[in-house]
Amino acid sequence: MSQEQPKKPQAEKYPINYGDVFDVSGDLASQPVAPKDAALMQTKENQILGQNLKGGPASVMQSAAAVNVLHGDVGHGELSAVAKEQGVSVSEGKVDGQRVITESVGRHVVGQFVEPEIPMKTPASAQERDAITIGEALEATAVAGAGDKPVDESDAAAIQVAEMRATGKNETESGGLGARAQSAATRNTRTLPLSEKTTLSDVLTDAREKLPGDKAVTREDAEGVIGAELRNKLDMKTTPGGVAASMAAAATINQNS
């Protein structure tokens, strides 16, 4: 089954501070996540992305703030000191020709990822004969992307979602690409020399042959993989040249073709 579970703070720990759910330090880390912070981030995401990213920073903030309100740690309309003094922002920029979204609370980055440059009303299916498939996008990660990177939980979650999008099923295949990625991620957590760790290239080489099905990459496919990768990384930043980045690039190329 997919491992794309959002990170959840320990149930017995209240209030939920920014440092519990994001890779931040300094003044923000010890401040409780407040409802108005989350609302502002949701608004900013909608302004830039046209929607709220499932499992993205705004979603995590909303969940944490709801728990804090439930336990009386913050008020319904409360705004954290950092957000009040420095603001909440979602900005976009270009890196190597790709659209990069950065989400921040004050000067602290709470999320960063590549967003496919595709209109929101793109049809869910891309059937052009020359369109890049999910298997091809995964192979591109192995060959020209972050192929030498040891597989971790965020990679495994992204690969599992990519496999499910390729096959149209709601679970990964036993012994399939997603299962291999999860096994590699688990093995890599052990104390092993870097040279013995399983890399993305090891898992994703010949991905098209390892997938039981394949399809052209769409915006929806890319967004699902981006969300899975983000939810399994504490810093909420997609890996440059990684699975999510390759899927986003493929979706953009398919649309522009």
Coordinates of N, CA and C in Angstrom, one line a residue:
M1 N 0.8 -1.2 0.0 CA 0.0 0.0 0.0 C 0.9 1.2 0.0
S2 N 0.3 2.4 -0.4 CA 1.1 3.6 -0.5 C 1.5 4.0 0.9
Q3 N 2.7 4.6 1.0 CA 3.2 5.2 2.2 C 3.1 6.7 2.3
E4 N 2.2 7.3 1.4 CA 2.1 8.7 1.3 C 1.3 9.3 2.5
Q5 N 1.6 8.9 3.7 CA 0.8 9.5 4.8 C 1.4 10.8 5.2
P6 N 0.5 11.8 5.5 CA 1.1 13.1 6.0 C 1.7 12.9 7.4
K7 N 2.7 13.7 7.6 CA 3.3 13.6 8.9 C 2.4 14.1 10.0
K8 N 2.3 13.4 11.1 CA 1.4 13.7 12.2 C 2.1 13.9 13.5
P9 N 1.9 15.1 14.1 CA 2.6 15.3 15.4 C 2.1 14.3 16.4
Q10 N 2.9 14.0 17.4 CA 2.5 13.0 18.4 C 1.2 13.5 19.1
A11 N 0.3 12.6 19.3 CA -1.0 13.0 19.8 C -0.9 13.6 21.3
E12 N 0.1 13.2 22.1 CA 0.1 13.6 23.4 C 0.9 14.9 23.6
K13 N 1.4 15.5 22.5 CA 2.2 16.7 22.6 C 1.4 17.9 22.2
Y14 N 1.1 18.8 23.1 CA 0.4 20.0 22.8 C 1.1 21.2 23.5
P15 N 1.1 22.4 22.9 CA 0.6 22.7 21.6 C 1.5 22.1 20.5
I16 N 1.0 22.1 19.3 CA 1.8 21.7 18.2 C 2.5 23.0 17.6
N17 N 3.8 23.0 17.8 CA 4.6 24.1 17.4 C 5.1 24.0 15.9
Y18 N 5.5 25.0 15.3 CA 6.0 25.0 13.9 C 7.2 24.0 13.8
G19 N 8.0 24.0 14.9 CA 9.2 23.0 14.8 C 8.8 21.6 14.9
D20 N 7.6 21.3 15.3 CA 7.1 19.9 15.3 C 6.7 19.4 13.9
V21 N 6.3 20.3 13.0 CA 5.8 19.8 11.7 C 6.6 20.3 10.5
F22 N 7.5 21.3 10.8 CA 8.3 21.8 9.7 C 9.8 21.8 10.1
D23 N 10.7 21.8 9.2 CA 12.1 21.9 9.5 C 12.5 23.3 9.6
V24 N 12.2 23.9 10.7 CA 12.5 25.3 10.9 C 13.2 25.5 12.3
S25 N 13.8 26.6 12.5 CA 14.5 26.9 13.7 C 14.2 28.3 14.2
G26 N 14.9 28.8 15.2 CA 14.8 30.1 15.6 C 13.5 30.5 16.3
D27 N 13.0 31.7 16.1 CA 11.8 32.2 16.8 C 10.6 31.4 16.4
L28 N 10.5 31.0 15.1 CA 9.3 30.3 14.6 C 9.1 28.9 15.2
A29 N 10.2 28.2 15.4 CA 10.1 26.8 15.8 C 9.3 26.6 17.1
S30 N 9.4 27.5 18.0 CA 8.7 27.3 19.3 C 7.4 27.9 19.4
Q31 N 6.9 28.5 18.3 CA 5.5 29.1 18.3 C 4.5 28.1 17.8
P32 N 3.3 28.1 18.5 CA 2.2 27.2 18.1 C 1.7 27.6 16.8
V33 N 1.3 26.6 16.0 CA 0.7 26.9 14.7 C -0.7 27.5 14.9
A34 N -1.0 28.7 14.4 CA -2.2 29.4 14.7 C -3.2 29.3 13.6
P35 N -4.5 29.4 13.8 CA -5.5 29.3 12.8 C -5.4 30.3 11.7
K36 N -5.1 31.6 12.1 CA -5.0 32.6 11.1 C -3.8 32.5 10.2
D37 N -2.7 31.9 10.8 CA -1.5 31.6 9.9 C -2.0 30.7 8.8
A38 N -2.7 29.6 9.2 CA -3.1 28.6 8.2 C -4.0 29.2 7.2
A39 N -5.0 30.0 7.6 CA -5.9 30.6 6.7 C -5.2 31.5 5.7
L40 N -4.2 32.3 6.2 CA -3.4 33.1 5.3 C -2.6 32.3 4.3
M41 N -2.1 31.2 4.7 CA -1.3 30.4 3.8 C -2.2 29.7 2.7
Q42 N -3.4 29.3 3.2 CA -4.4 28.8 2.2 C -4.7 29.8 1.2
T43 N -4.9 31.1 1.6 CA -5.3 32.1 0.6 C -4.1 32.4 -0.3
K44 N -2.9 32.4 0.2 CA -1.7 32.6 -0.7 C -1.5 31.5 -1.7
E45 N -1.7 30.3 -1.2 CA -1.6 29.1 -2.1 C -2.6 29.2 -3.2
N46 N -3.9 29.6 -2.9 CA -4.9 29.7 -3.9 C -4.6 30.8 -4.9
Q47 N -4.0 31.9 -4.4 CA -3.7 33.0 -5.3 C -2.6 32.6 -6.4
I48 N -1.6 31.8 -5.9 CA -0.5 31.4 -6.8 C -0.8 30.2 -7.6
L49 N -1.4 29.1 -6.9 CA -1.6 27.8 -7.5 C -3.0 27.6 -8.1
G50 N -3.9 28.4 -7.6 CA -5.3 28.2 -8.0 C -6.0 27.2 -7.2
Q51 N -5.4 26.6 -6.2 CA -5.9 25.6 -5.4 C -5.0 25.4 -4.2
N52 N -5.4 24.6 -3.2 CA -4.5 24.2 -2.1 C -4.0 22.8 -2.4
L53 N -2.7 22.7 -2.3 CA -2.0 21.4 -2.6 C -2.3 20.4 -1.4
K54 N -2.8 19.3 -1.8 CA -3.0 18.2 -0.8 C -1.7 17.8 -0.2
G55 N -1.7 17.9 1.2 CA -0.5 17.5 1.9 C 0.6 18.6 1.9
G56 N 0.3 19.8 1.3 CA 1.2 20.9 1.3 C 1.3 21.6 2.6
P57 N 2.1 22.7 2.7 CA 2.2 23.5 3.9 C 0.9 24.0 4.5
A58 N 0.0 24.5 3.6 CA -1.3 25.1 4.1 C -2.1 24.0 4.8
S59 N -2.1 22.8 4.2 CA -2.9 21.7 4.7 C -2.3 21.2 6.0
V60 N -1.0 21.1 6.1 CA -0.4 20.7 7.4 C -0.7 21.8 8.5
M61 N -0.5 23.0 8.1 CA -0.8 24.1 9.1 C -2.3 24.1 9.6
Q62 N -3.2 23.8 8.7 CA -4.6 23.8 9.0 C -4.9 22.7 10.0
S63 N -4.3 21.5 9.8 CA -4.5 20.4 10.7 C -3.9 20.6 12.1
A64 N -2.7 21.2 12.1 CA -2.0 21.5 13.4 C -2.8 22.6 14.1
A65 N -3.2 23.6 13.4 CA -4.0 24.7 14.1 C -5.3 24.2 14.7
A66 N -6.0 23.3 13.9 CA -7.2 22.8 14.4 C -7.1 22.0 15.7
V67 N -6.0 21.3 15.8 CA -5.7 20.5 17.1 C -5.4 21.5 18.2
N68 N -4.6 22.5 17.9 CA -4.3 23.5 18.9 C -5.5 24.3 19.4
V69 N -6.4 24.6 18.6 CA -7.7 25.2 19.0 C -8.5 24.3 19.8
L70 N -8.6 23.0 19.4 CA -9.4 22.0 20.1 C -8.9 21.9 21.6
H71 N -7.6 22.0 21.8 CA -7.0 21.8 23.1 C -6.8 23.1 23.9
G72 N -7.4 24.2 23.3 CA -7.3 25.5 24.0 C -6.0 26.2 24.0
D73 N -5.1 25.8 23.1 CA -3.7 26.3 23.2 C -3.7 27.7 22.4
V74 N -4.5 27.8 21.4 CA -4.6 29.1 20.7 C -6.1 29.4 20.5
G75 N -6.4 30.7 20.2 CA -7.8 31.1 19.9 C -8.1 30.9 18.5
H76 N -9.4 30.9 18.2 CA -9.9 30.7 16.8 C -9.4 31.7 15.8
G77 N -9.2 33.0 16.2 CA -8.7 34.0 15.3 C -7.3 34.4 15.6
E78 N -6.5 33.6 16.3 CA -5.2 33.9 16.7 C -4.2 33.9 15.5
L79 N -3.2 34.8 15.6 CA -2.2 34.9 14.6 C -0.9 34.8 15.3
S80 N 0.1 34.0 14.9 CA 1.4 33.9 15.6 C 2.1 35.2 15.5
A81 N 3.1 35.4 16.4 CA 3.9 36.6 16.4 C 4.7 36.8 15.1
V82 N 5.3 35.7 14.6 CA 6.1 35.8 13.4 C 5.2 36.1 12.2
A83 N 4.1 35.5 12.1 CA 3.2 35.8 11.0 C 2.7 37.2 11.0
K84 N 2.4 37.7 12.2 CA 1.9 39.0 12.4 C 3.0 40.1 12.1
E85 N 4.2 39.8 12.5 CA 5.3 40.8 12.3 C 5.9 40.7 10.9
Q86 N 6.0 39.5 10.3 CA 6.8 39.3 9.1 C 5.9 38.8 7.9
G87 N 4.7 38.4 8.2 CA 3.8 37.9 7.2 C 3.9 36.5 6.8
V88 N 3.0 36.0 5.9 CA 3.0 34.7 5.3 C 3.0 34.9 3.8
S89 N 3.8 34.1 3.1 CA 4.0 34.3 1.7 C 4.1 33.0 0.9
V90 N 3.7 33.1 -0.4 CA 3.9 32.0 -1.4 C 4.4 32.7 -2.6
S91 N 5.6 32.4 -3.0 CA 6.2 33.1 -4.1 C 6.6 32.0 -5.2
E92 N 6.8 32.5 -6.4 CA 7.2 31.6 -7.5 C 8.4 32.2 -8.2
G93 N 9.2 31.3 -8.7 CA 10.4 31.7 -9.5 C 10.8 30.7 -10.5
K94 N 11.8 30.9 -11.3 CA 12.2 30.0 -12.3 C 13.6 29.4 -11.9
V95 N 13.8 28.1 -12.0 CA 15.1 27.5 -11.8 C 15.2 26.4 -12.9
D96 N 16.2 26.6 -13.7 CA 16.4 25.7 -14.8 C 15.2 25.6 -15.7
G97 N 14.5 26.7 -15.9 CA 13.3 26.7 -16.7 C 12.0 26.1 -16.1
Q98 N 12.1 25.7 -14.8 CA 10.9 25.2 -14.2 C 10.4 26.1 -13.1
R99 N 9.1 26.1 -12.9 CA 8.4 27.0 -12.0 C 8.6 26.4 -10.6
V100 N 9.2 27.1 -9.7 CA 9.5 26.7 -8.3 C 8.7 27.5 -7.4
I101 N 7.9 26.9 -6.5 CA 7.0 27.5 -5.6 C 7.7 27.4 -4.2
T102 N 7.8 28.6 -3.5 CA 8.4 28.6 -2.2 C 7.3 29.2 -1.2
E103 N 7.1 28.5 -0.1 CA 6.1 28.9 0.9 C 6.8 29.2 2.2
S104 N 6.5 30.4 2.7 CA 7.3 30.9 3.9 C 6.3 31.5 5.0
V105 N 6.7 31.3 6.2 CA 6.1 32.0 7.3 C 7.2 32.9 7.9
G106 N 7.0 34.2 7.6 CA 8.1 35.2 7.9 C 9.3 34.9 7.0
R107 N 10.5 34.8 7.6 CA 11.7 34.5 6.8 C 12.0 33.0 6.7
H108 N 11.1 32.2 7.3 CA 11.3 30.8 7.4 C 10.6 30.0 6.3
V109 N 11.3 29.3 5.5 CA 10.8 28.5 4.4 C 10.1 27.2 5.0
V110 N 8.9 27.0 4.7 CA 8.2 25.8 5.2 C 7.9 24.8 4.1
G111 N 8.1 25.2 2.9 CA 7.9 24.3 1.8 C 8.4 24.8 0.5
Q112 N 8.9 23.9 -0.4 CA 9.4 24.4 -1.7 C 9.3 23.2 -2.7
F113 N 8.7 23.4 -3.8 CA 8.5 22.3 -4.8 C 8.4 22.9 -6.2
V114 N 8.6 22.0 -7.2 CA 8.4 22.3 -8.6 C 6.9 22.1 -8.9
E115 N 6.3 23.1 -9.6 CA 4.9 23.0 -10.0 C 4.8 22.9 -11.5
P116 N 4.1 22.0 -12.0 CA 4.0 21.9 -13.5 C 3.3 23.1 -14.0
E117 N 3.8 23.7 -15.1 CA 3.3 24.9 -15.7 C 2.2 24.6 -16.7
I118 N 1.0 24.2 -16.2 CA -0.1 23.7 -17.0 C -1.4 24.4 -16.5
P119 N -2.2 24.9 -17.4 CA -3.4 25.5 -17.0 C -4.3 24.6 -16.2
M120 N -5.0 25.1 -15.2 CA -5.8 24.3 -14.3 C -6.9 23.4 -15.0
K121 N -7.3 23.9 -16.2 CA -8.4 23.1 -16.9 C -7.9 22.1 -17.9
T122 N -6.6 21.7 -17.8 CA -6.0 20.7 -18.7 C -6.9 19.4 -18.6
P123 N -7.2 18.8 -19.7 CA -7.9 17.5 -19.6 C -7.2 16.5 -18.8
A124 N -7.9 15.6 -18.1 CA -7.2 14.6 -17.3 C -6.4 13.6 -18.1
S125 N -6.7 13.5 -19.4 CA -6.0 12.5 -20.1 C -5.2 13.1 -21.3
A126 N -3.9 12.7 -21.4 CA -3.1 13.2 -22.5 C -2.8 12.0 -23.4
Q127 N -3.3 11.9 -24.6 CA -3.2 10.7 -25.4 C -2.3 10.9 -26.6
E128 N -1.6 12.0 -26.7 CA -0.7 12.2 -27.8 C 0.3 11.1 -27.9
R129 N 0.5 10.7 -29.1 CA 1.4 9.5 -29.4 C 2.8 9.7 -28.8
D130 N 3.3 11.0 -28.9 CA 4.7 11.2 -28.4 C 4.7 11.7 -27.0
A131 N 3.6 11.7 -26.3 CA 3.6 12.2 -24.9 C 4.5 11.3 -24.0
I132 N 5.2 12.0 -23.0 CA 6.0 11.3 -22.1 C 5.2 10.5 -21.1
T133 N 5.5 9.2 -20.9 CA 4.7 8.4 -20.0 C 5.3 8.5 -18.6
I134 N 4.6 8.0 -17.6 CA 5.1 7.9 -16.2 C 6.3 7.1 -16.1
G135 N 6.3 5.9 -16.8 CA 7.5 5.1 -16.8 C 8.7 5.8 -17.4
E136 N 8.6 6.6 -18.4 CA 9.7 7.4 -19.0 C 10.1 8.4 -18.1
A137 N 9.2 9.1 -17.4 CA 9.6 10.1 -16.4 C 10.4 9.5 -15.3
L138 N 10.0 8.4 -14.8 CA 10.8 7.7 -13.7 C 12.2 7.3 -14.2
E139 N 12.2 6.8 -15.4 CA 13.5 6.5 -16.0 C 14.4 7.7 -16.2
A140 N 13.8 8.8 -16.5 CA 14.6 10.1 -16.6 C 15.2 10.5 -15.2
T141 N 14.5 10.2 -14.2 CA 15.1 10.4 -12.8 C 16.3 9.6 -12.6
A142 N 16.2 8.3 -13.1 CA 17.4 7.4 -12.9 C 18.6 7.8 -13.7
V143 N 18.3 8.3 -14.9 CA 19.4 8.6 -15.8 C 20.0 10.0 -15.7
A144 N 19.1 11.0 -15.7 CA 19.6 12.3 -15.8 C 19.2 13.2 -14.6
G145 N 18.5 12.6 -13.7 CA 18.1 13.4 -12.5 C 18.9 13.1 -11.3
A146 N 18.3 12.7 -10.2 CA 18.9 12.5 -8.9 C 19.2 11.0 -8.8
G147 N 19.6 10.3 -9.8 CA 19.8 8.9 -9.8 C 20.7 8.3 -8.8
D148 N 21.8 9.1 -8.4 CA 22.7 8.6 -7.4 C 22.2 8.8 -5.9
K149 N 21.1 9.4 -5.8 CA 20.5 9.7 -4.4 C 20.0 8.4 -3.8
P150 N 20.4 8.1 -2.5 CA 19.9 6.9 -1.9 C 18.4 7.1 -1.7
V151 N 17.6 6.0 -1.9 CA 16.2 6.1 -1.8 C 15.8 6.3 -0.3
D152 N 14.9 7.3 -0.1 CA 14.3 7.5 1.3 C 12.8 7.4 1.2
E153 N 12.2 7.6 2.4 CA 10.7 7.5 2.5 C 10.0 8.4 1.5
S154 N 10.5 9.6 1.3 CA 9.8 10.5 0.4 C 9.9 10.0 -1.1
D155 N 11.0 9.4 -1.4 CA 11.1 8.9 -2.8 C 10.2 7.7 -3.0
A156 N 10.2 6.8 -1.9 CA 9.3 5.6 -2.0 C 7.8 6.0 -2.1
A157 N 7.4 7.0 -1.4 CA 6.0 7.4 -1.4 C 5.7 8.0 -2.8
A158 N 6.6 8.8 -3.4 CA 6.4 9.4 -4.7 C 6.3 8.3 -5.8
I159 N 7.2 7.3 -5.7 CA 7.2 6.2 -6.6 C 6.0 5.4 -6.5
Q160 N 5.5 5.1 -5.3 CA 4.3 4.4 -5.1 C 3.1 5.1 -5.7
V161 N 3.0 6.4 -5.6 CA 1.9 7.1 -6.2 C 2.0 7.1 -7.7
A162 N 3.2 7.3 -8.2 CA 3.4 7.2 -9.6 C 3.0 5.9 -10.2
E163 N 3.3 4.8 -9.5 CA 2.9 3.5 -10.0 C 1.4 3.4 -10.0
M164 N 0.7 3.8 -8.9 CA -0.8 3.8 -8.9 C -1.4 4.6 -10.0
R165 N -0.8 5.8 -10.3 CA -1.4 6.6 -11.3 C -1.2 5.9 -12.7
A166 N 0.0 5.2 -12.8 CA 0.2 4.5 -14.1 C -0.7 3.3 -14.3
T167 N -1.0 2.6 -13.3 CA -1.8 1.4 -13.4 C -3.3 1.7 -13.2
G168 N -3.7 2.8 -12.6 CA -5.1 3.2 -12.4 C -5.6 2.4 -11.2
K169 N -4.8 1.8 -10.3 CA -5.2 1.1 -9.2 C -5.0 2.0 -7.9
N170 N -5.7 1.6 -6.8 CA -5.6 2.3 -5.6 C -4.6 1.7 -4.6
E171 N -3.8 0.8 -5.1 CA -2.8 0.2 -4.2 C -1.6 -0.2 -5.1
T172 N -0.4 -0.4 -4.5 CA 0.7 -0.8 -5.3 C 0.7 -2.3 -5.5
E173 N 1.5 -2.8 -6.5 CA 1.6 -4.2 -6.8 C 2.6 -4.8 -5.8
S174 N 2.2 -6.0 -5.3 CA 3.2 -6.8 -4.5 C 4.4 -7.1 -5.4
G175 N 5.6 -6.7 -4.9 CA 6.8 -7.0 -5.6 C 7.0 -6.0 -6.8
G176 N 6.1 -5.0 -6.9 CA 6.2 -4.0 -8.0 C 7.2 -2.9 -7.7
L177 N 7.2 -1.9 -8.5 CA 8.2 -0.8 -8.4 C 8.0 -0.1 -7.1
G178 N 6.8 0.2 -6.6 CA 6.6 0.9 -5.4 C 7.1 0.1 -4.2
A179 N 6.8 -1.2 -4.3 CA 7.2 -2.1 -3.2 C 8.8 -2.2 -3.1
R180 N 9.4 -2.2 -4.2 CA 10.9 -2.2 -4.3 C 11.4 -1.0 -3.7
A181 N 10.8 0.2 -4.0 CA 11.3 1.4 -3.5 C 11.1 1.5 -2.0
Q182 N 10.0 1.0 -1.5 CA 9.8 1.0 0.0 C 10.8 0.1 0.7
S183 N 11.1 -1.0 0.1 CA 12.1 -2.0 0.7 C 13.4 -1.3 0.7
A184 N 13.8 -0.6 -0.4 CA 15.1 0.1 -0.5 C 15.2 1.2 0.6
A185 N 14.1 2.0 0.7 CA 14.1 3.0 1.7 C 14.3 2.5 3.1
T186 N 13.6 1.4 3.4 CA 13.7 0.8 4.8 C 15.1 0.3 5.0
R187 N 15.7 -0.4 4.0 CA 17.1 -0.9 4.1 C 18.1 0.2 4.3
N188 N 17.8 1.3 3.6 CA 18.8 2.5 3.6 C 18.8 3.2 5.0
T189 N 17.8 3.0 5.8 CA 17.8 3.6 7.1 C 18.8 2.9 8.1
R190 N 19.2 1.8 7.7 CA 20.2 1.1 8.5 C 21.5 1.7 8.4
T191 N 22.4 1.5 9.3 CA 23.8 2.1 9.2 C 24.6 1.3 8.2
L192 N 24.6 1.9 7.0 CA 25.3 1.3 5.9 C 26.2 2.3 5.3
P193 N 27.4 1.9 4.7 CA 28.2 2.8 3.9 C 27.4 3.3 2.8
L194 N 27.7 4.6 2.4 CA 26.9 5.2 1.3 C 27.0 4.4 0.0
S195 N 28.1 3.7 -0.2 CA 28.3 2.9 -1.4 C 27.4 1.7 -1.4
E196 N 26.9 1.3 -0.3 CA 26.0 0.1 -0.2 C 24.5 0.4 -0.2
K197 N 24.2 1.7 -0.2 CA 22.8 2.1 -0.1 C 22.2 2.0 -1.5
T198 N 20.9 1.6 -1.6 CA 20.2 1.5 -2.9 C 19.8 2.9 -3.3
T199 N 20.1 3.2 -4.6 CA 19.8 4.5 -5.1 C 18.6 4.5 -6.0
L200 N 18.2 5.7 -6.3 CA 17.0 5.9 -7.2 C 17.3 5.2 -8.6
S201 N 18.5 5.3 -9.0 CA 18.9 4.6 -10.3 C 18.7 3.1 -10.2
D202 N 19.1 2.6 -9.1 CA 18.9 1.1 -8.9 C 17.5 0.7 -9.0
V203 N 16.6 1.5 -8.5 CA 15.1 1.2 -8.5 C 14.5 1.5 -9.8
L204 N 14.8 2.7 -10.3 CA 14.0 3.2 -11.5 C 14.6 2.9 -12.9
T205 N 15.8 2.4 -13.0 CA 16.3 2.0 -14.3 C 15.3 0.9 -14.9
D206 N 15.0 1.1 -16.2 CA 14.0 0.2 -16.9 C 12.7 0.2 -16.2
A207 N 12.2 1.4 -15.7 CA 11.0 1.5 -15.0 C 9.8 1.1 -15.8
R208 N 9.9 1.3 -17.1 CA 8.7 1.0 -18.0 C 8.5 -0.5 -18.1
E209 N 9.6 -1.3 -18.0 CA 9.5 -2.7 -18.0 C 9.0 -3.3 -16.6
K210 N 9.3 -2.5 -15.6 CA 8.9 -3.0 -14.2 C 7.4 -2.6 -13.9
L211 N 6.9 -1.6 -14.6 CA 5.5 -1.2 -14.3 C 4.5 -2.2 -15.1
P212 N 3.4 -2.6 -14.4 CA 2.5 -3.4 -15.1 C 1.6 -2.7 -16.1
G213 N 1.6 -1.4 -16.0 CA 0.9 -0.5 -16.9 C 1.5 0.8 -17.0
D214 N 1.2 1.6 -18.0 CA 1.8 3.0 -18.1 C 0.8 3.9 -18.8
K215 N 1.0 5.2 -18.7 CA 0.2 6.2 -19.3 C 0.9 7.5 -19.5
A216 N 0.4 8.4 -20.3 CA 1.0 9.7 -20.4 C 0.9 10.5 -19.1
V217 N 1.9 11.3 -18.8 CA 1.8 12.1 -17.6 C 0.9 13.3 -17.7
T218 N 0.0 13.5 -16.8 CA -0.9 14.6 -16.8 C -0.6 15.5 -15.6
R219 N -1.2 16.7 -15.5 CA -1.0 17.6 -14.4 C -1.4 16.9 -13.1
E220 N -2.6 16.2 -13.2 CA -3.1 15.5 -12.0 C -2.1 14.4 -11.5
D221 N -1.5 13.7 -12.4 CA -0.5 12.7 -12.0 C 0.7 13.4 -11.3
A222 N 1.2 14.5 -11.9 CA 2.3 15.2 -11.3 C 2.0 15.8 -9.9
E223 N 0.8 16.3 -9.8 CA 0.4 16.9 -8.5 C 0.3 15.8 -7.4
G224 N -0.2 14.6 -7.8 CA -0.3 13.6 -6.8 C 1.1 13.1 -6.3
V225 N 2.0 13.0 -7.2 CA 3.4 12.6 -6.9 C 4.1 13.7 -6.0
I226 N 3.9 15.0 -6.4 CA 4.5 16.1 -5.7 C 4.0 16.1 -4.2
G227 N 2.7 15.9 -4.1 CA 2.1 15.9 -2.7 C 2.7 14.7 -1.9
A228 N 2.8 13.5 -2.5 CA 3.4 12.4 -1.8 C 4.8 12.6 -1.3
E229 N 5.6 13.2 -2.2 CA 7.0 13.5 -1.9 C 7.1 14.5 -0.7
L230 N 6.3 15.6 -0.8 CA 6.3 16.6 0.2 C 5.9 16.1 1.5
R231 N 4.8 15.3 1.6 CA 4.3 14.8 2.9 C 5.3 14.0 3.6
N232 N 6.2 13.4 2.9 CA 7.2 12.5 3.6 C 8.6 13.1 3.8
K233 N 8.6 14.4 3.7 CA 9.9 15.1 3.9 C 9.6 16.2 5.0
L234 N 10.4 16.3 6.0 CA 10.2 17.2 7.1 C 10.4 18.7 6.6
D235 N 11.4 18.9 5.7 CA 11.6 20.2 5.2 C 10.6 20.6 4.1
M236 N 9.7 19.6 3.7 CA 8.7 19.9 2.6 C 9.3 20.5 1.4
K237 N 10.4 20.0 0.9 CA 11.0 20.5 -0.3 C 11.2 19.2 -1.2
T238 N 10.8 19.3 -2.4 CA 11.0 18.2 -3.4 C 12.4 18.2 -3.8
T239 N 12.9 17.0 -4.1 CA 14.3 16.8 -4.5 C 14.6 17.3 -5.9
P240 N 15.6 18.2 -6.0 CA 15.9 18.6 -7.4 C 16.3 17.4 -8.3
G241 N 15.6 17.3 -9.4 CA 15.9 16.2 -10.3 C 15.3 14.9 -9.8
G242 N 14.5 14.9 -8.8 CA 13.9 13.7 -8.2 C 12.6 13.3 -8.9
V243 N 11.9 12.4 -8.3 CA 10.7 11.8 -8.9 C 9.6 12.9 -9.2
A244 N 9.3 13.7 -8.2 CA 8.3 14.8 -8.3 C 8.7 15.8 -9.4
A245 N 10.0 16.2 -9.4 CA 10.5 17.2 -10.4 C 10.4 16.6 -11.8
S246 N 10.7 15.3 -12.0 CA 10.7 14.7 -13.3 C 9.2 14.6 -13.8
M247 N 8.3 14.2 -12.9 CA 6.9 14.2 -13.3 C 6.4 15.5 -13.6
A248 N 6.8 16.6 -12.9 CA 6.3 17.9 -13.2 C 6.8 18.4 -14.5
A249 N 8.1 18.1 -14.8 CA 8.6 18.4 -16.1 C 7.9 17.7 -17.3
A250 N 7.7 16.4 -17.1 CA 7.0 15.6 -18.1 C 5.6 16.1 -18.4
A251 N 4.9 16.5 -17.3 CA 3.5 17.0 -17.5 C 3.5 18.3 -18.2
T252 N 4.5 19.2 -18.0 CA 4.6 20.4 -18.7 C 4.9 20.2 -20.1
I253 N 5.9 19.3 -20.4 CA 6.3 19.1 -21.8 C 5.1 18.5 -22.6
N254 N 4.4 17.6 -22.0 CA 3.2 17.0 -22.6 C 2.2 18.0 -23.0
Q255 N 1.9 18.9 -22.1 CA 0.9 19.9 -22.4 C 1.4 20.9 -23.5
N256 N 2.6 21.3 -23.4 CA 3.2 22.2 -24.4 C 3.3 21.6 -25.8
S257 N 3.4 20.2 -25.8 CA 3.5 19.6 -27.1 C 2.2 19.5 -27.9

